[in-house]
Amino acid sequence: MFFIIGCATKSKISNTTNSSINKDEVLAVLRTTNNYFMNKWPDTGKPIYTNRWRPSNIWTRGVYYEGLMALYKIDKDKRYYDYAVDWGENHKWGLRNGTTTRNADDQACGQTYLDLYEIDPKPERIKDIKANIEYVIKSGKYDDWTWIDAIQMAMPVFAKLGVMYKDDTYFDYMYKMYAHSKNVEGGGLYNKADKLWWRDKDFVPPYKEPNGEDCYWSRGNGWVVAALVRVLDLIPETEKHRAEYLQDYKELMEGLLACQREDGFWNVSLHDPTNFGGRETSGTALFVYGMAWGINNGLLDAKTYRPSMERAWNAMFKEAIHPSGFLGYLQGTGKEPKDGQPVSFASVPDFEDYGLGCFLLAGSEVYKLLDKKL
């Protein structure tokens, strides 16, 4: 049996790792998995079809490009940059529902648009995403992030604009939106007792998993990890809410550390391995990303977190990668354990892009860590 049940069995997981991570192998697998996707999707503007057609500037593809830009930082292959620029140009650097959208899923593309603007500050790259965020701020409404995925999709955009324009208005407003999700929405989506987040108000108690535990969805908590990492990586040390973000990040890492499977992965349901239990790559990758980044930046104790991070990376590396570069054990889109099932080595999720983005984020951060010693 590979799983552990809840946080009470934390002691069953050993803080040792039986195999090291090879830096060259990390870069090689990032190239292989990314090349698989780029070869499969040569047309960056082609709509995505699952049960219906969707434009390719939606959140799923936005997360992929976040990962691609992270890969580009450690592997300066011009193909990556050109592929991202072509995506922006094919969508005229726009958002799915225009500059008056309030949907964080529409805003996710802005993270990459802003990264590309910093490399080459052409005004069209920033025009629409800046106009959209300013529209949101001027509205005075800050209860849009009713599901925790939204925190990752939109919060780093506010942070990036605040840094680029040296304007605390962006920081202050993103905090209002974050604080609403954390403390108000559904009575507050963050459970400080377990140090984990409920996905949305539908999963706040009295909702329970089949084993009687609270429902903490793996990838949902992974989105919060990614949001906090990306925001903390951007905002200045003097930003007034930084200490709270940092505390939330550290607590979330503690909550996740206690729920890791013995094989290195995390289940889709963090406290109920009997509810669609089994290996799952997207949540695991986001947790690896968060742990590796924290160690890299001296915010997490390496002796505590590095063995768990390495075990998770090695599990994905050894068990989730097809020879072609296709990623296995990826849960499809949804909001809870039962969605996007079945999850297996051979199962193909409804969207292949966001899972790869999570994996690229993780691997790029692991690559930067490998020169550090315990």
Short mmCIF file of N, CA and C in Angstrom, two decimals, residues 20 57 70 77 85 90-91 122-123 142 196 219 234 300 302:
data_model
loop_
_atom_site.label_atom_id
_atom_site.label_comp_id
_atom_site.label_asym_id
_atom_site.label_seq_id
_atom_site.Cartn_x
_atom_site.Cartn_y
_atom_site.Cartn_z
N SER A 20 19.67 9.96 -5.77
CA SER A 20 19.90 11.38 -6.02
C SER A 20 19.23 11.79 -7.33
N ASN A 57 -6.13 30.74 -25.59
CA ASN A 57 -5.57 31.67 -24.60
C ASN A 57 -6.28 31.55 -23.25
N ALA A 70 9.47 29.46 -17.47
CA ALA A 70 10.40 29.01 -16.43
C ALA A 70 11.50 28.16 -17.05
N ASP A 77 16.69 28.32 -25.15
CA ASP A 77 16.39 27.86 -26.50
C ASP A 77 15.42 28.87 -27.12
N VAL A 85 5.83 33.92 -28.01
CA VAL A 85 5.48 35.15 -28.71
C VAL A 85 4.42 34.87 -29.78
N ASN A 90 -0.89 35.43 -32.00
CA ASN A 90 -2.08 34.78 -32.56
C ASN A 90 -3.36 35.22 -31.86
N HIS A 91 -3.23 35.63 -30.60
CA HIS A 91 -4.40 36.09 -29.85
C HIS A 91 -4.41 37.62 -29.70
N LYS A 122 7.14 45.78 -26.09
CA LYS A 122 6.24 46.27 -27.12
C LYS A 122 4.90 46.56 -26.48
N PRO A 123 4.34 47.73 -26.69
CA PRO A 123 3.13 48.14 -25.95
C PRO A 123 1.95 47.22 -26.12
N TYR A 142 -14.21 43.09 -5.04
CA TYR A 142 -13.04 42.24 -4.83
C TYR A 142 -13.39 40.83 -4.36
N LEU A 196 -4.49 23.68 5.19
CA LEU A 196 -4.86 23.37 3.81
C LEU A 196 -6.08 24.20 3.43
N ARG A 219 -4.80 19.37 -6.48
CA ARG A 219 -4.37 20.41 -7.42
C ARG A 219 -4.86 21.78 -6.99
N LEU A 234 8.03 37.94 -6.59
CA LEU A 234 7.92 39.22 -7.29
C LEU A 234 7.93 40.43 -6.36
N LEU A 300 12.53 27.49 3.46
CA LEU A 300 12.18 26.19 4.01
C LEU A 300 13.45 25.48 4.44
N ALA A 302 15.98 22.79 4.51
CA ALA A 302 16.33 21.78 3.52
C ALA A 302 16.31 20.37 4.12
#
